[in-house]
Tab-separated table of C-alpha atoms and ligand atoms in Angstrom:
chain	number	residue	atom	x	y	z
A	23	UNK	CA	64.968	17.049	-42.977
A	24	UNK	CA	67.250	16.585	-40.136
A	25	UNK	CA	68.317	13.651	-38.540
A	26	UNK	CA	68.004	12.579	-35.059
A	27	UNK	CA	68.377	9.481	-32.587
A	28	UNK	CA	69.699	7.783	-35.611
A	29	UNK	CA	66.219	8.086	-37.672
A	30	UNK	CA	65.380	10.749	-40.513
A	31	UNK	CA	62.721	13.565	-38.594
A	32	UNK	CA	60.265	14.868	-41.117
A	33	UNK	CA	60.336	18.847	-41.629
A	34	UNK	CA	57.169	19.761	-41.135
A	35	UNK	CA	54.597	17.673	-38.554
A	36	UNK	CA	50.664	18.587	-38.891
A	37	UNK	CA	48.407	17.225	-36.056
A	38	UNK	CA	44.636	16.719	-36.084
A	39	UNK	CA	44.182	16.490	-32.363
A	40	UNK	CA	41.059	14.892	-31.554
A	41	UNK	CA	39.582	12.845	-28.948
A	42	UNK	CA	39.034	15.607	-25.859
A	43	UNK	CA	35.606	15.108	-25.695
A	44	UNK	CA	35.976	11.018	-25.924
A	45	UNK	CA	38.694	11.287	-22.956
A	46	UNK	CA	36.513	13.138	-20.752
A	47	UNK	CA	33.028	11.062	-21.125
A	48	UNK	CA	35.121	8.269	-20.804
A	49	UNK	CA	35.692	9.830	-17.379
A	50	UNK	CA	32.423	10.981	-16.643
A	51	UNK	CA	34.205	14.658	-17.084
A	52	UNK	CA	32.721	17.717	-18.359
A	53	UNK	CA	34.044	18.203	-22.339
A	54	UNK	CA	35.661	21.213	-21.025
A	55	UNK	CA	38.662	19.419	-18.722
A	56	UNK	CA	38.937	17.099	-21.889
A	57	UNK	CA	40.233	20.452	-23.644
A	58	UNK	CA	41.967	21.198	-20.678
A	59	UNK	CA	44.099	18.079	-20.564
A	60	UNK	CA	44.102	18.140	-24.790
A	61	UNK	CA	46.095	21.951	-24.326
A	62	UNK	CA	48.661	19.667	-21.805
A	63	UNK	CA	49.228	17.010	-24.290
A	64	UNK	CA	49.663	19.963	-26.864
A	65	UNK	CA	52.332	21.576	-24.839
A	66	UNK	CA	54.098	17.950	-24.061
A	67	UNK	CA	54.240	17.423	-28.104
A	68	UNK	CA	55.404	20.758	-28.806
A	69	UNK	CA	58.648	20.727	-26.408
A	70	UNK	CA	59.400	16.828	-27.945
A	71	UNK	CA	58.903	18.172	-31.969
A	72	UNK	CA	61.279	21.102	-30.383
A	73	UNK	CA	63.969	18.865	-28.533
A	74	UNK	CA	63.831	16.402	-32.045
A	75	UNK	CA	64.927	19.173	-34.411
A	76	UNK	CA	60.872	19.393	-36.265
A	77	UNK	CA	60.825	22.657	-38.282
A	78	UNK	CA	57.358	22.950	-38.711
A	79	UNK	CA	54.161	21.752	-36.326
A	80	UNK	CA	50.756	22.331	-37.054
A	81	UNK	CA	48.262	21.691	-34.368
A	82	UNK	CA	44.587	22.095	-35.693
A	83	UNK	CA	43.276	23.699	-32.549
A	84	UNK	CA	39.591	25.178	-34.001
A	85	UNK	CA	38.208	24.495	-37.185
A	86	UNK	CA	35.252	26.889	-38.510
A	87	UNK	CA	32.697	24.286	-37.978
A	88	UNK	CA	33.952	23.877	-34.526
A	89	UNK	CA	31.886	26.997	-33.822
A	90	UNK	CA	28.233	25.259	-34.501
A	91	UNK	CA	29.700	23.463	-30.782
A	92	UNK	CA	27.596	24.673	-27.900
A	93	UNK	CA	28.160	28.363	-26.458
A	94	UNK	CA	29.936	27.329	-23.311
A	95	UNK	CA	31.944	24.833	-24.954
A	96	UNK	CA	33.453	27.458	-27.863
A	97	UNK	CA	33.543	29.835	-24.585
A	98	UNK	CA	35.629	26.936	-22.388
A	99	UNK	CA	37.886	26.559	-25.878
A	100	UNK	CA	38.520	30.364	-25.934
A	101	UNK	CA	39.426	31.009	-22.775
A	102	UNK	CA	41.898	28.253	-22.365
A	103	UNK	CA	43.485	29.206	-25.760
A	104	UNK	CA	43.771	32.594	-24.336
A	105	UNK	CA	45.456	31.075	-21.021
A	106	UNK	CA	47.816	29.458	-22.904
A	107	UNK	CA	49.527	31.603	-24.849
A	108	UNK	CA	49.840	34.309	-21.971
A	109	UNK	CA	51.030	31.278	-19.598
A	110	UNK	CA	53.547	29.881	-22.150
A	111	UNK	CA	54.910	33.052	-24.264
A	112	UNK	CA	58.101	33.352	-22.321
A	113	UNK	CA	58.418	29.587	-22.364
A	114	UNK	CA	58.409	29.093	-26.284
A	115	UNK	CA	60.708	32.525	-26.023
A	116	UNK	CA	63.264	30.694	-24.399
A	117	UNK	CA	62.770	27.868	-26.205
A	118	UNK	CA	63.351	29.035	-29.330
A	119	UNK	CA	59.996	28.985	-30.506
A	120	UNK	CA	58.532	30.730	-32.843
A	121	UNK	CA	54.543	30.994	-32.416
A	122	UNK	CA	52.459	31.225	-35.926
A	123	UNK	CA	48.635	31.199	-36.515
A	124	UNK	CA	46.560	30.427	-39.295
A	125	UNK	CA	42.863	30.589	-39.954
A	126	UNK	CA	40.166	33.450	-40.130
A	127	UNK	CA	41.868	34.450	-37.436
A	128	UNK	CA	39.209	37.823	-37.415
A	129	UNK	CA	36.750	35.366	-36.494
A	130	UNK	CA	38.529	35.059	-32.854
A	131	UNK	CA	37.328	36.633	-29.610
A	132	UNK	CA	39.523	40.060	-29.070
A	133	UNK	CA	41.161	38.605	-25.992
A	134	UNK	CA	42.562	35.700	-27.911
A	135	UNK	CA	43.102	37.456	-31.409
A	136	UNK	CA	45.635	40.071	-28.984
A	137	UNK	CA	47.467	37.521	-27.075
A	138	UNK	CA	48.061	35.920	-30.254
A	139	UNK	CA	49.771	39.011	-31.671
A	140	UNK	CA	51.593	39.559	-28.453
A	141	UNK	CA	52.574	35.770	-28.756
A	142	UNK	CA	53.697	35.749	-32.360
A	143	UNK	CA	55.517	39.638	-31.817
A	144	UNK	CA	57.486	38.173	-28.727
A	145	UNK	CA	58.478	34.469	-30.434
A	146	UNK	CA	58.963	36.545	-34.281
A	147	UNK	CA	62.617	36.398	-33.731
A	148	UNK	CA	62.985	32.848	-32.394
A	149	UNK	CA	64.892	30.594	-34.995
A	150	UNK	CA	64.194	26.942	-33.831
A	151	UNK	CA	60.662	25.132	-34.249
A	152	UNK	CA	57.663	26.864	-35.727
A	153	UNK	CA	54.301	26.263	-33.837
A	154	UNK	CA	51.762	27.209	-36.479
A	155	UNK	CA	47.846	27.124	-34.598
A	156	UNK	CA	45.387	26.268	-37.153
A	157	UNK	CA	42.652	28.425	-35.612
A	158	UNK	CA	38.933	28.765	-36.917
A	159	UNK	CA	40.615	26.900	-40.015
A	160	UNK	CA	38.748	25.259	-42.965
A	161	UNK	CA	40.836	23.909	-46.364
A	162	UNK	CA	37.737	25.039	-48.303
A	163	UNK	CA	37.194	28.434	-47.252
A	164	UNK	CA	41.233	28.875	-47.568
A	165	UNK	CA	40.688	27.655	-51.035
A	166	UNK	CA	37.815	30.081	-52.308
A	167	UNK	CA	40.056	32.770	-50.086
A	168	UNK	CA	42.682	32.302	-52.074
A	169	UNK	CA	40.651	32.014	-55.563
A	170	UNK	CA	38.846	35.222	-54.864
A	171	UNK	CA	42.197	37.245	-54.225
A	172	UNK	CA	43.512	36.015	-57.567
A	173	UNK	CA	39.993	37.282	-59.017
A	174	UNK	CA	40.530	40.724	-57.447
A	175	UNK	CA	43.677	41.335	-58.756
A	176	UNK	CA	42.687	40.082	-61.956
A	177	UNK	CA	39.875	42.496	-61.799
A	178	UNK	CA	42.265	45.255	-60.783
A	179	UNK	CA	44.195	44.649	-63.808
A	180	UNK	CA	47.394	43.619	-61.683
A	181	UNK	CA	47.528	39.798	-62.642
A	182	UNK	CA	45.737	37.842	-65.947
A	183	UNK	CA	44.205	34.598	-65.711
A	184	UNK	CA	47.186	32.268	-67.781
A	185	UNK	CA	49.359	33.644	-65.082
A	186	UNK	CA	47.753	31.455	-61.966
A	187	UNK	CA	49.659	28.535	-61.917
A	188	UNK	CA	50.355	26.705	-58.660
A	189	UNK	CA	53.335	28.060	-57.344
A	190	UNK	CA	50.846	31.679	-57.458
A	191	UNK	CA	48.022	30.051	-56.309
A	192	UNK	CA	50.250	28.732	-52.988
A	193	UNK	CA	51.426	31.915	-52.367
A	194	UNK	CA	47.399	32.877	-51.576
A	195	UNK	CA	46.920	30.512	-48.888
A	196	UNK	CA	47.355	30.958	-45.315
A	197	UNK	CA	50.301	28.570	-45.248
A	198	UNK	CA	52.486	30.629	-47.736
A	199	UNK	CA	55.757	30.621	-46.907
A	200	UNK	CA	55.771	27.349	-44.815
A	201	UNK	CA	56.628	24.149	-46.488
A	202	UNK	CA	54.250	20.740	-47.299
A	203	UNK	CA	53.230	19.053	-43.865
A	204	UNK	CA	55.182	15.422	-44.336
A	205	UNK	CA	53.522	13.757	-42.206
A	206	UNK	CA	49.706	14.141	-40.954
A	207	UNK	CA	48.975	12.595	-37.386
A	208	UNK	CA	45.246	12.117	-36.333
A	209	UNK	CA	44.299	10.892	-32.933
A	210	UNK	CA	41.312	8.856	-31.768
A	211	UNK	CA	41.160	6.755	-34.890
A	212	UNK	CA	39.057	8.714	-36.901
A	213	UNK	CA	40.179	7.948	-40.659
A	214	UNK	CA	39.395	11.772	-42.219
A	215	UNK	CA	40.472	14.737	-42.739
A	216	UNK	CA	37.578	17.135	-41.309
A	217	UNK	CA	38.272	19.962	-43.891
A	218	UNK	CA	42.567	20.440	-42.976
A	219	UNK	CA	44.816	21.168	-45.522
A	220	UNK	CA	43.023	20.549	-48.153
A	221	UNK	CA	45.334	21.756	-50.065
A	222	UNK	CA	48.831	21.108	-48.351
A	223	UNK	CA	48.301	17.139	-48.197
A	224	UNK	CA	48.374	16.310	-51.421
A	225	UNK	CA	51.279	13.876	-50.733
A	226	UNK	CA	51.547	14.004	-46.970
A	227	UNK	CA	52.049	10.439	-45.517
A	228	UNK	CA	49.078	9.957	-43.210
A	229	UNK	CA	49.456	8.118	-39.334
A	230	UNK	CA	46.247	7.188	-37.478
A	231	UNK	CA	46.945	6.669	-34.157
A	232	UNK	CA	43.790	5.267	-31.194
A	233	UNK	CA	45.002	7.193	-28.821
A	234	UNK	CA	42.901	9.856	-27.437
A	235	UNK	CA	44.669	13.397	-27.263
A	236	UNK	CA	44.668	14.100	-24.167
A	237	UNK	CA	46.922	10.342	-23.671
A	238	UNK	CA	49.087	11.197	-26.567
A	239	UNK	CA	52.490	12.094	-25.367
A	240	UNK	CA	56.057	12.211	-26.243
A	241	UNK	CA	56.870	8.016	-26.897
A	242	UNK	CA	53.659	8.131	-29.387
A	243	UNK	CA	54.905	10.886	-31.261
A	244	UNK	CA	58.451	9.593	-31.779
A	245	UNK	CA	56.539	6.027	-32.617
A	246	UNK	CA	54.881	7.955	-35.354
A	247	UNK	CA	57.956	9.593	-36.417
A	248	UNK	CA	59.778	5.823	-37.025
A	249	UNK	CA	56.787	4.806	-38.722
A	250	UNK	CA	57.070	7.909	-40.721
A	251	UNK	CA	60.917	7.253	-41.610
A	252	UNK	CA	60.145	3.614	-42.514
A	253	UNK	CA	57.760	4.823	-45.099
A	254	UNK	CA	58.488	5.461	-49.208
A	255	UNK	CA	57.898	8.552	-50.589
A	256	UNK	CA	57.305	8.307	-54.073
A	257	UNK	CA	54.787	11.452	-55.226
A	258	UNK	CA	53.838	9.503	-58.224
A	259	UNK	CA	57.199	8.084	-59.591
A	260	UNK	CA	59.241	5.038	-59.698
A	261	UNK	CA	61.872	5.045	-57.894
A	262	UNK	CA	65.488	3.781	-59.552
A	263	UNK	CA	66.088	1.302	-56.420
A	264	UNK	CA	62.101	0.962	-55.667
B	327	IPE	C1	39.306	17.798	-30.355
B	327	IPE	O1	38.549	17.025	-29.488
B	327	IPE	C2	39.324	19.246	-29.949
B	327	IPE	C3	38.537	20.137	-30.801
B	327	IPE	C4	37.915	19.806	-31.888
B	327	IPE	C5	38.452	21.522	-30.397
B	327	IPE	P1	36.972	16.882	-29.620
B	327	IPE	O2	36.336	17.926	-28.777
B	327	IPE	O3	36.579	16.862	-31.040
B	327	IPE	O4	36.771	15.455	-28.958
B	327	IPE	P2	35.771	14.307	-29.430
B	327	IPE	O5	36.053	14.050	-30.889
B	327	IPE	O6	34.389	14.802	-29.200
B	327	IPE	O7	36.155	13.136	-28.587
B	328	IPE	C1	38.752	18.151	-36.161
B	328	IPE	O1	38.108	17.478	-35.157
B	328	IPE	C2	39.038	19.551	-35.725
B	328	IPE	C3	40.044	19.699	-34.679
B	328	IPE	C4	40.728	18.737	-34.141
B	328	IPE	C5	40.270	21.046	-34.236
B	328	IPE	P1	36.504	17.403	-35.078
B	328	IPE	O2	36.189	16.593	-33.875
B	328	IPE	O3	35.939	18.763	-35.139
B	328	IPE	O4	36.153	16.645	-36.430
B	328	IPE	P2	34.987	15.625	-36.766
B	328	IPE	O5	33.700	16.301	-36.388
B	328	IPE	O6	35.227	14.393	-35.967
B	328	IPE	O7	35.120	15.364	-38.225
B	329	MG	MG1	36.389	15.363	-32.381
């Protein structure tokens, strides 16, 4: 955790951004400038958890059921994604920005799948705030992932069964190596999870906001980040003060 404008910032920040399609009905928009104006927002958010000190962001981009949407608008989705990161790779370079994805990432067009390699080769270095996409992500299908490459070693004779404990079964997912999300932020004011980090969240403090993506910007953010430092963490115990 670091600390900044006199608050304690939470290490890692995941974000369920969601509203796009609301926004641009709303307008009497197609659902495709909705996604347009969601990847601004996305970019605005990014450069704040940057400027605060955030180690960590996850932005759930595409989830696997997010391709049963209609053809043009997964097209539409794919096409900006791969926009973005060739428009903003020297940005997050100079920022300091480190670019991650995670996800059944094979499942991506080729177009997008190489400027996300090009993105995360050119950012690999960068030591400030890591962006990780959560792209054609599902908790459950990271799960049974993860379960079936403990059953294949197992298989192979490389690992027995009384040997899985959690810190193993961590290291299998597609978030190894990053820490916990803190804090969870969902837009719109849906109250659910839709299949994220199933896993990860176990005690992740949860922040609904109303705001539709595409509005959310920089003051909501830090609002969610007070609310966040006002909060109690107590992952099950009593505290002495508490
Ligand atoms: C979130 O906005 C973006 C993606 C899921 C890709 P939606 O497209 O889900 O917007 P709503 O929920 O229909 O308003
Ligand atoms: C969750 O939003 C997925 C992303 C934001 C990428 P959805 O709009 O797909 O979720 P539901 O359908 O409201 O649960
Ligand atoms: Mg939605």
């Amino acid at each position: 955790m670091s600390s900044c404008n006199g608050f304690e910032v939470p290490r890692h920040v995941a974000i369920i951004m969601d509203g796009n399609g609301r926004w641009a009905k709303a307008r009497r928009l197609p659902r495709s400038e909705g996604h347009r104006r969601g990847f601004e927002a996305a970019r605005r958010v990014v450069e704040a958890a940057s400027e605060l000190g955030i180690g960590y962001l996850t932005l759930y981009a595409f989830s696997v059921e997010n391709w049963a949407r209609p053809s043009w608008e997964v097209r539409a989705l794919m096409e900006m994604l791969e926009e973005f990161l060739r428009s903003h790779r020297s940005e997050l370079v100079e920022k300091n920005i480190r670019l991650e994805a995670i996800g059944r990432l094979t499942d991506l067009p080729p177009a997008v799948r190489r400027e996300l390699e090009e993105t995360r080769e050119a950012t690999s270095k960068s030591t400030g705030l890591t962006v990780v996409l959560a792209l054609s992500y599902g908790g459950r299908v990271e799960i049974v992932e993860a379960a079936r490459s403990l059953a294949v070693e197992i298989e192979a004779g490389m690992l027995r069964a009384e040997e899985i404990d959690e810190t193993l079964f961590r290291q299998k997912l597609y978030t190894a190596g990053y820490p916990d999300p803190d804090l969870l932020i969902r837009t719109s004011g849906e109250k659910r999870i839709s299949n994220f980090l199933l896993w990860q969240i176990a005690y992740t403090e949860l922040y609904v906001s109303p705001t539709l993506w595409p509005d959310f910007g920089p003051e909501e953010f830090l609002a969610a980040l007070q609310d966040y430092a006002q909060r109690q963490r107590r992952f099950g115990r009593v505290l002495q003060n508490g």
